[in-house]
Short mmCIF file of C-alpha atoms and ligand atoms in Angstrom, two decimals:
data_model
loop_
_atom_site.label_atom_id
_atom_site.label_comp_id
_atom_site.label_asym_id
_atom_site.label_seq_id
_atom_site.Cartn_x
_atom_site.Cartn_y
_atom_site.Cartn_z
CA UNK I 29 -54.64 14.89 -11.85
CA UNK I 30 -52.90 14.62 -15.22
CA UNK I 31 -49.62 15.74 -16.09
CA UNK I 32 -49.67 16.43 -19.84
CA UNK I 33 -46.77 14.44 -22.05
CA UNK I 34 -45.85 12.53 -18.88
CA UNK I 35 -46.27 8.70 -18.84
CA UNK I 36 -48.17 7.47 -16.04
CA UNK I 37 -45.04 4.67 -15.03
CA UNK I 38 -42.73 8.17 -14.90
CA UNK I 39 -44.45 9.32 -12.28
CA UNK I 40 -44.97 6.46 -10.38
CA UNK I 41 -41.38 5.66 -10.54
CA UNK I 42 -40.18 9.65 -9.36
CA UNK I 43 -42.81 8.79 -6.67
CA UNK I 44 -40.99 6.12 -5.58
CA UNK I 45 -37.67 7.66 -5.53
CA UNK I 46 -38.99 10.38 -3.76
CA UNK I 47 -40.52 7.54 -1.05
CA UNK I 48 -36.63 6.22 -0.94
CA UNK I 49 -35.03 9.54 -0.88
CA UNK I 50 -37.02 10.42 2.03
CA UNK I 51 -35.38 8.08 4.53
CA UNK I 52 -31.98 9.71 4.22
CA UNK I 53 -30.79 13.07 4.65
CA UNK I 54 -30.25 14.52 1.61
CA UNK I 55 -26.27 13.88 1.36
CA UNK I 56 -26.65 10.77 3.41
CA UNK I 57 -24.33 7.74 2.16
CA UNK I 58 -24.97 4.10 3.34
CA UNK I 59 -22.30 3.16 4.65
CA UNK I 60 -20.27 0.26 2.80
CA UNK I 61 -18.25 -1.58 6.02
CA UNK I 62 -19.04 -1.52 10.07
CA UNK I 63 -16.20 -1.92 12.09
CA UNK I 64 -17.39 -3.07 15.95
CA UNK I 65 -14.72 -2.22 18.14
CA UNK I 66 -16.35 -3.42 21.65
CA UNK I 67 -14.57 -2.24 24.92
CA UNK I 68 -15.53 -5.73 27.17
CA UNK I 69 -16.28 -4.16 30.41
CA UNK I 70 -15.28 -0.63 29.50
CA UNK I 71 -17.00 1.69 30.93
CA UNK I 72 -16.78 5.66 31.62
CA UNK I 73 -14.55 4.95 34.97
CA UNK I 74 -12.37 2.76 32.64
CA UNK I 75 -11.73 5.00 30.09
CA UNK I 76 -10.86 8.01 32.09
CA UNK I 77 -8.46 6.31 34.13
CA UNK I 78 -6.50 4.44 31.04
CA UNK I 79 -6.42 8.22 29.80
CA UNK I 80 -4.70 9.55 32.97
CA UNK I 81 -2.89 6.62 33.46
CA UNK I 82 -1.15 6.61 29.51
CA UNK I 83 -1.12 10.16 29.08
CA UNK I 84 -1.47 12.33 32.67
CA UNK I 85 -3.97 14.46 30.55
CA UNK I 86 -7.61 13.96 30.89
CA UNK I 87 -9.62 13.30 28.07
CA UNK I 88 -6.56 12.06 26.42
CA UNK I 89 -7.84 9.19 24.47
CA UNK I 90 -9.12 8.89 20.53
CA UNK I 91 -11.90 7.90 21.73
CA UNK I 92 -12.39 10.87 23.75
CA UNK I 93 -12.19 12.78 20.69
CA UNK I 94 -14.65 10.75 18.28
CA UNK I 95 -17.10 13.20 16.65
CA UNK I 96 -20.59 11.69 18.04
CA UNK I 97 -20.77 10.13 21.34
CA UNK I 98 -24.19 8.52 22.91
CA UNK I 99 -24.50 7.15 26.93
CA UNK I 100 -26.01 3.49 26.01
CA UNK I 101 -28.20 1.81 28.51
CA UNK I 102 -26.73 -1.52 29.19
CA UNK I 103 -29.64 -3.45 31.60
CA UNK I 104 -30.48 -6.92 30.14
CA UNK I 105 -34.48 -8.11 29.76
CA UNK I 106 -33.92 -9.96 33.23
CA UNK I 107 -31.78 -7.99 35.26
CA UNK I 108 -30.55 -4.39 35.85
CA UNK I 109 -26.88 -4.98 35.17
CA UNK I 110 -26.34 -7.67 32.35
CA UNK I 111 -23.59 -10.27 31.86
CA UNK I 112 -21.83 -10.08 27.98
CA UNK I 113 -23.69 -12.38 26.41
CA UNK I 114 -26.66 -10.21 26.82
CA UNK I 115 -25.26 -7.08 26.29
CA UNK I 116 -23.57 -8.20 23.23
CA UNK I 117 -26.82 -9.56 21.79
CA UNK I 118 -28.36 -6.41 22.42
CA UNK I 119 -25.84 -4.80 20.29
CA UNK I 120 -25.72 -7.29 17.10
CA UNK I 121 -29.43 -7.97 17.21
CA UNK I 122 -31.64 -5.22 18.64
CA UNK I 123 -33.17 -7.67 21.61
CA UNK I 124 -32.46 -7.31 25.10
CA UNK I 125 -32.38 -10.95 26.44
CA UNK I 126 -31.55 -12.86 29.62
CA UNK I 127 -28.38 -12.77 31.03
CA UNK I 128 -26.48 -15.77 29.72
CA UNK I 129 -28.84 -15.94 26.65
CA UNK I 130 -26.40 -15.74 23.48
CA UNK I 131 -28.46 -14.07 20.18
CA UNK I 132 -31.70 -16.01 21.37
CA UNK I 133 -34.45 -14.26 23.34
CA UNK I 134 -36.94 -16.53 25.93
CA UNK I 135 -40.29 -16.83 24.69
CA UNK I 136 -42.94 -15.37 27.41
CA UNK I 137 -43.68 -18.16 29.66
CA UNK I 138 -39.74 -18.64 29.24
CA UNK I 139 -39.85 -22.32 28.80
CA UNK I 140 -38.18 -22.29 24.79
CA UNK I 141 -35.61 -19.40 23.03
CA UNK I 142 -35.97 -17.92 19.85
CA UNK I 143 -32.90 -17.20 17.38
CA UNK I 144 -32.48 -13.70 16.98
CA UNK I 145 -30.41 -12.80 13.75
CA UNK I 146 -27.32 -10.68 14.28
CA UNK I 147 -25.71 -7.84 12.33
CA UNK I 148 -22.77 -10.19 11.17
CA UNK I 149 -25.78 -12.65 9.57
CA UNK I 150 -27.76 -10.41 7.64
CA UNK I 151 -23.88 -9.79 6.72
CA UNK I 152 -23.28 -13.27 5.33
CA UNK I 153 -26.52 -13.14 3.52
CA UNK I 154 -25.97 -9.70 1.13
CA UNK I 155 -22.78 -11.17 0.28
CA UNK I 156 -20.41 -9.43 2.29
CA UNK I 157 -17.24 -10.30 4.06
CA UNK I 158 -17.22 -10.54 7.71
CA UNK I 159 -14.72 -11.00 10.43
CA UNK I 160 -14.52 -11.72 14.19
CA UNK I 161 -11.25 -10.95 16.58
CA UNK I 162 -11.03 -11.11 20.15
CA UNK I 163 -8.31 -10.91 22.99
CA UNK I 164 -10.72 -14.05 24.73
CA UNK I 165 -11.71 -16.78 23.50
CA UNK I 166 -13.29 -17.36 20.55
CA UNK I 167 -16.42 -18.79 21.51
CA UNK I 168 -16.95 -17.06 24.72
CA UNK I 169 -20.14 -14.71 25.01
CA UNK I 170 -19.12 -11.94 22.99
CA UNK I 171 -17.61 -12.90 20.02
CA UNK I 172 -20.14 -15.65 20.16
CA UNK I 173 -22.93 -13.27 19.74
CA UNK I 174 -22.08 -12.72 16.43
CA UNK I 175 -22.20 -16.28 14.61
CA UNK I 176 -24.39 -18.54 17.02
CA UNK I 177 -27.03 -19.03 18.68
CA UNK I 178 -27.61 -20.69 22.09
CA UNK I 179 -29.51 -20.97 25.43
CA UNK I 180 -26.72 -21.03 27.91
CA UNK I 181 -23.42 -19.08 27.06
CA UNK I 182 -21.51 -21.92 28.75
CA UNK I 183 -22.59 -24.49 25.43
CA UNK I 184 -18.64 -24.27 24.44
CA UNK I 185 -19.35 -27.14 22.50
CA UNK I 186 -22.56 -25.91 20.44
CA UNK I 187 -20.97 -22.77 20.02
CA UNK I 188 -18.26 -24.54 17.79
CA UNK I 189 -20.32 -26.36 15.91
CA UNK I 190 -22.51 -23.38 14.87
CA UNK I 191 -19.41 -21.47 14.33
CA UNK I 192 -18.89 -24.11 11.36
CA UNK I 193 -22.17 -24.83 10.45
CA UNK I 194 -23.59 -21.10 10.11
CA UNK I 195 -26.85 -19.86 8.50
CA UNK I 196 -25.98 -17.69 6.20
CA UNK I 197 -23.51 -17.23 3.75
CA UNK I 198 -20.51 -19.18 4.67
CA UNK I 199 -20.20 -17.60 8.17
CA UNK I 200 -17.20 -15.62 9.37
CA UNK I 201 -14.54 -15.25 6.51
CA UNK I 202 -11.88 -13.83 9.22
CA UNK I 203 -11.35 -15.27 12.13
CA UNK I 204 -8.69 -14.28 14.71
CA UNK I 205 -8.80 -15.37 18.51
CA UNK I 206 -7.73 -17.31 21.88
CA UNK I 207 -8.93 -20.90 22.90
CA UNK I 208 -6.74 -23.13 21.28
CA UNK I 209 -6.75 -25.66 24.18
CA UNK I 210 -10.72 -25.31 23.97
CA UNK I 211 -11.21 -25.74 20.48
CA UNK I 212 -9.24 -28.93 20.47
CA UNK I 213 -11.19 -30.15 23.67
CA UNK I 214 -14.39 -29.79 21.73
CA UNK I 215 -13.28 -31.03 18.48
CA UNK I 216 -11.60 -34.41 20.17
CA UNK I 217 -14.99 -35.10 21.31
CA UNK I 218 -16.13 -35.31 17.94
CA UNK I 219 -13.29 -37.46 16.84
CA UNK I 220 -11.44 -34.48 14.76
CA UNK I 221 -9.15 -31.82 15.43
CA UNK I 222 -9.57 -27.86 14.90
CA UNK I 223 -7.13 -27.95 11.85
CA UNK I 224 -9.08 -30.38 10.09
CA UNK I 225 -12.64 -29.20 10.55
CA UNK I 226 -11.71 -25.47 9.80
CA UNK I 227 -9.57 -26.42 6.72
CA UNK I 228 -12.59 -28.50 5.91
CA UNK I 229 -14.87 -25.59 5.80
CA UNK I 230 -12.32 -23.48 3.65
CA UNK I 231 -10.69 -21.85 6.01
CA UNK I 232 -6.49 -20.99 6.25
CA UNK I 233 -6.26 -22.61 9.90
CA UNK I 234 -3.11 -21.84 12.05
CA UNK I 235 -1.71 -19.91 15.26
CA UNK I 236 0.10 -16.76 14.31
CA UNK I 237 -2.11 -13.57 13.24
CA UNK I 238 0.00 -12.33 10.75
CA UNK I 239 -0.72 -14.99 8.36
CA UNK I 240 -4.33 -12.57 7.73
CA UNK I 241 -3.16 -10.50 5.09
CA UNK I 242 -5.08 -9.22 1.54
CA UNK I 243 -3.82 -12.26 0.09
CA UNK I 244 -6.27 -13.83 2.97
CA UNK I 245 -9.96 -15.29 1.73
CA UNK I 246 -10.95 -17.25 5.00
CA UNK I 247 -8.58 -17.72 7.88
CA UNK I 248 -9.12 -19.12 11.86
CA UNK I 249 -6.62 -17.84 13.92
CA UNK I 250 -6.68 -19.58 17.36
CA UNK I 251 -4.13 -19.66 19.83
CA UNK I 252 -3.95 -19.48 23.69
CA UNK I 253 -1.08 -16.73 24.20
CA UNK I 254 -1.80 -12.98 23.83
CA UNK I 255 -1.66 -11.49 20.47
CA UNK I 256 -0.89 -7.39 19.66
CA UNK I 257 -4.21 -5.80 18.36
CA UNK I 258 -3.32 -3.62 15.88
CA UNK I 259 -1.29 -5.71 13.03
CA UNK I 260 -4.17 -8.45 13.68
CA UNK I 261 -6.55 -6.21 12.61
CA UNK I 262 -4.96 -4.25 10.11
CA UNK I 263 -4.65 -8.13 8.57
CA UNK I 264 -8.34 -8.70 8.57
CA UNK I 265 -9.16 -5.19 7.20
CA UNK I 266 -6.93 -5.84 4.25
CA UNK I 267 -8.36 -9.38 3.84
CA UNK I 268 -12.10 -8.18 4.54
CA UNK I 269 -12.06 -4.91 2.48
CA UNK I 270 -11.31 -6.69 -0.93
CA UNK I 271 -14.80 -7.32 -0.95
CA UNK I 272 -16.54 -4.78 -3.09
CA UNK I 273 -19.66 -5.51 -1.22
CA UNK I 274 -18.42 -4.02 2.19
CA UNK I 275 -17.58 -5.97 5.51
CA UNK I 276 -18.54 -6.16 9.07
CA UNK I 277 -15.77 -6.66 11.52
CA UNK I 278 -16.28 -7.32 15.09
CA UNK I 279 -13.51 -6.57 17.57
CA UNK I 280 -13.41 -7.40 21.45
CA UNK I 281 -10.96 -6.29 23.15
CA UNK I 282 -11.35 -7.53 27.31
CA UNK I 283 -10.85 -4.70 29.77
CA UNK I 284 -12.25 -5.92 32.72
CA UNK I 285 -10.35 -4.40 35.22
CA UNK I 286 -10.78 -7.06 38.07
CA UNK I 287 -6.69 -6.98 37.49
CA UNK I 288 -6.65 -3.41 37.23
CA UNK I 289 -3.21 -3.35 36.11
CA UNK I 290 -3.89 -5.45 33.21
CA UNK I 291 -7.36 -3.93 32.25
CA UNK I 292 -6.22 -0.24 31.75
CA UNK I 293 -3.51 -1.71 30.30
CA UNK I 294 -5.89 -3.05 27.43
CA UNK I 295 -8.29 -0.05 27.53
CA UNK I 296 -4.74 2.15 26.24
CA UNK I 297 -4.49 -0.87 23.59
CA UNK I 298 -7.95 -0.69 22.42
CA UNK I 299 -7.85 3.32 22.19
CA UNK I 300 -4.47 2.44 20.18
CA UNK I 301 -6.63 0.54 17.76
CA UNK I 302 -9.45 2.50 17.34
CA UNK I 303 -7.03 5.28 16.33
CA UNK I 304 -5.17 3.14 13.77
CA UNK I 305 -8.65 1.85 12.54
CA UNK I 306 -9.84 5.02 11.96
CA UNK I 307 -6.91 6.12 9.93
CA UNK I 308 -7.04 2.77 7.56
CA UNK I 309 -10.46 2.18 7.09
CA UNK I 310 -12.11 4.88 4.74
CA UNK I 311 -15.06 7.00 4.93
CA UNK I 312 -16.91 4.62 3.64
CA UNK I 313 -17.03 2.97 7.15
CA UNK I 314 -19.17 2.98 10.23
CA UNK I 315 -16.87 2.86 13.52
CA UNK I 316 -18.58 2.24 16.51
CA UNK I 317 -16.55 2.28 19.92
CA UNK I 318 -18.76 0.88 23.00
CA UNK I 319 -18.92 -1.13 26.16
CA UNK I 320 -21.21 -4.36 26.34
CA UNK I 321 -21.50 -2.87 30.37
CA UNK I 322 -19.70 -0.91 32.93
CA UNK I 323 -17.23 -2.63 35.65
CA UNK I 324 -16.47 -1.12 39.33
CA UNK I 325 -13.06 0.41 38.87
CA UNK I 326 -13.28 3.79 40.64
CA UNK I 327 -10.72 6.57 40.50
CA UNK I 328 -10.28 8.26 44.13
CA UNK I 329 -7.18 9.93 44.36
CA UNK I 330 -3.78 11.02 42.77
CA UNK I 331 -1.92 14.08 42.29
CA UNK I 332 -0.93 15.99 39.53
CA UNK I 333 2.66 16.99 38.43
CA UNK I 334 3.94 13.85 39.19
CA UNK I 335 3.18 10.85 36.68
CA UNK I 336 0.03 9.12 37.67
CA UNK I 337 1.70 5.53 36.82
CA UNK I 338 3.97 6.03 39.53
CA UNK I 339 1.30 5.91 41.80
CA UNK I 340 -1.03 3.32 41.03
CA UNK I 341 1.21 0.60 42.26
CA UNK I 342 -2.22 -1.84 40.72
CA UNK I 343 -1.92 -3.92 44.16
CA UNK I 344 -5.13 -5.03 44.80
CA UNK I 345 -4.40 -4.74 48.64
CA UNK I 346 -3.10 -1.26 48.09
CA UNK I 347 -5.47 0.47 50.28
CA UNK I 348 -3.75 4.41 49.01
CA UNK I 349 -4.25 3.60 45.18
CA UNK I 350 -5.50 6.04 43.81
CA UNK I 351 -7.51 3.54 41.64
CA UNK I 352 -10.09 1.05 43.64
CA UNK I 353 -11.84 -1.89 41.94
CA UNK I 354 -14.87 -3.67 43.09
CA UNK I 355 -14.83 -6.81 41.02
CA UNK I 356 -18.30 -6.63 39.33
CA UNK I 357 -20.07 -5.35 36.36
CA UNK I 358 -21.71 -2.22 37.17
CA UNK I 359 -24.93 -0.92 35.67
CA UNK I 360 -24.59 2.79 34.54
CA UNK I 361 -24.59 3.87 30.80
CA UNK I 362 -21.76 3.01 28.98
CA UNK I 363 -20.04 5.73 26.11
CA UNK I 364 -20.95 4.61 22.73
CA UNK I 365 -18.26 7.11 20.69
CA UNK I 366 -18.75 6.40 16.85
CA UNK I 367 -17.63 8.28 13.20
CA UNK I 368 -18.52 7.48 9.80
CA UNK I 369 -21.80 7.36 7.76
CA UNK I 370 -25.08 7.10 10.05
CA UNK I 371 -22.86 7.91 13.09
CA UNK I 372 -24.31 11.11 13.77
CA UNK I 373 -27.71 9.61 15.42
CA UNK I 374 -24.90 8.00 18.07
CA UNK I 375 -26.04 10.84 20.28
CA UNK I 376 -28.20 11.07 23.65
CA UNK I 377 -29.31 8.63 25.75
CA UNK I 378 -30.39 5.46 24.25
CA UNK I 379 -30.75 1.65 25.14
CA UNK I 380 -28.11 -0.37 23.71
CA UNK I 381 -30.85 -2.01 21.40
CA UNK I 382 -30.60 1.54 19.31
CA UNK I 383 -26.70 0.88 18.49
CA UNK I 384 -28.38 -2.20 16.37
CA UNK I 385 -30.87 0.08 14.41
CA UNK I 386 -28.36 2.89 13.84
CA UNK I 387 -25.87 0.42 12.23
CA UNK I 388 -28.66 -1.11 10.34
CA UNK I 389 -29.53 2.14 9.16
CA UNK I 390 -26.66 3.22 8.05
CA UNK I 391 -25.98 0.12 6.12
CA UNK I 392 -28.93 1.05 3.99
CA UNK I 393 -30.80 -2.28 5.55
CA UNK I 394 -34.25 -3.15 7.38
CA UNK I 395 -34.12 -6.05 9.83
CA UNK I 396 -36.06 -9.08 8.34
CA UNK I 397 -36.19 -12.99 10.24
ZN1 ZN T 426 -18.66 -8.11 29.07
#
């Protein structure tokens, strides 16, 4: 065919666009940041219940009103109801794995592990800023997911040293967590203290979340005492977001509700946050609200008119609660609820592996080694 007055590299090139343009929706937008916020154990049960229990409405939560909600499968490559460290490697890296497995998947006759590399690490390597917070310790499973790589979730030790030794970019600019005592365990055993090898890699190191502001290049936050989740966060969105590249945040918040009390108390806190986030972040940003896996809180009981937090005493021996808790994760979908560019394939039923493509997707990015 020949197109008269056209040069042939023209039309190769509008070929090519066209190739590229066909991937997207026409008024599609990658999106520039992806905020994680990941419910630790919070399932539907959870949710609805922390709802009630804040608000005596149903469906009372933000998250209950995010635009594009999905029911994520949540089973692990060895077992029907999976532990975090698998579920969270599901979610940063598109591989089921073994429980206990931390972003590494078995090879078949399961005698080695493979690194798998997460969303936060193809991050690092296009140059944007990234940042980790969690209401558990820093180097437990989920947060872990995100920056290392190991076997056995338990490898507290490994996990540190990977946390400062990362492979690519200069790892996690923000970081903002519990484990103090831990961190100082592992260090002594290398002869150094967590001040020293964190101010040795560049970072601001120190105890007190609001010292992450937009002044803020790289900070480690780690304490052992509760923090609030919204000005900690706000903190490493202002730090994060200078970046013209984008970021990728990554927060936990733990509402396992084993102290039922205390873990609808956190699911009301997270909901908090995912409001506020949502308000602050532009959108320019992926949000993604999800579970890593479900937990065995059950609602039973409970009248209206009267406020439901007058009676749900959260006694565990409290056999007329209208809340009951078997202490285990549980294996039904959990509610992915997400807004923002790419969110709108957060819909159906889907394995948890999806969430991983849908962010990468959005980001404008296919998944390489
Ligand atoms: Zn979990």
């Amino acid at each position: 065919m020949r197109f008269p007055g056209v040069p042939k590299v023209s039309i190769v090139l509008a070929l090519g666009w066209l190739a590229v343009a066909g991937t997207l929706p026409a008024n599609a937008r990658p999106a520039r940041n992806v905020i994680i916020l990941l419910g630790d154990a919070g399932g539907l049960p959870t949710l609805s219940a922390a709802g009630i229990l804040a608000h005596d409405r149903p469906q009372s939560l933000f998250i209950q009103s995010m635009p594009n909600i999905a029911l994520s499968d949540t089973s692990s490559l060895n077992r029907w109801v999976t532990d975090s460290a698998a579920g969270m490697t599901a979610i940063v890296t598109g591989h089921k794995t073994n429980n206990g497995m931390v972003s590494v998947i078995p090879s078949a006759d399961g005698s080695a592990v493979t690194r798998v590399k997460t969303l936060l690490e193809y991050a690092e390597e296009r140059g944007l800023s990234t940042g980790v917070v969690t209401n558990m310790a820093i180097w437990d499973a989920t947060p872990a997911a995100c920056y290392a790589h190991v076997a056995a979730r338990s490898s507290k030790d490994e996990i540190f040293r990977q946390l400062l030794a990362p492979r690519f970019g200069n790892g996690v600019d923000i970081l903002i967590g519990k484990g103090l005592a831990d961190a100082n365990a592992s260090f002594a055993k290398l002869g150094t203290t967590p001040a020293i090898a964190f101010a040795g890699a560049g970072y601001r190191f120190g105890g007190d979340p609001a010292a992450v502001t937009r002044d803020t290049r790289r900070a480690a936050v780690l304490r052992d005492e509760d923090f609030a989740a919204i000005p900690a966060v706000e903190g490493a969105i202002a730090s994060l977001s200078r970046n013209g590249k984008g970021y990728f945040l990554m927060v936990e918040w733990d509402m396992h509700t084993d102290d039922p009390q205390k873990g609808l108390r956190h699911a009301v806190e997270m909901d908090d946050l995912v409001r506020r986030v949502s308000a602050i972040a532009g959108e320019d940003t992926l949000i993604l609200f999800v579970a890593d896996h479900s937990f065995g809180l059950k609602m039973r009981g409970g009248v209206r008119a009267t406020p439901f937090a007058s009676q749900f005493t959260g006694a565990a021996e409290d056999k007329e609660s209208p809340i009951a808790v078997e202490d285990t994760h549980t294996g039904e979908e959990v509610v992915a609820a997400a807004s923002g560019p790419g969110s709108e394939k957060v819909r159906g039923f889907l394995p948890n592996t999806r969430l991983f493509e849908i962010m990468m997707r959005a980001l404008g990015w296919s998944a390489t080694r």
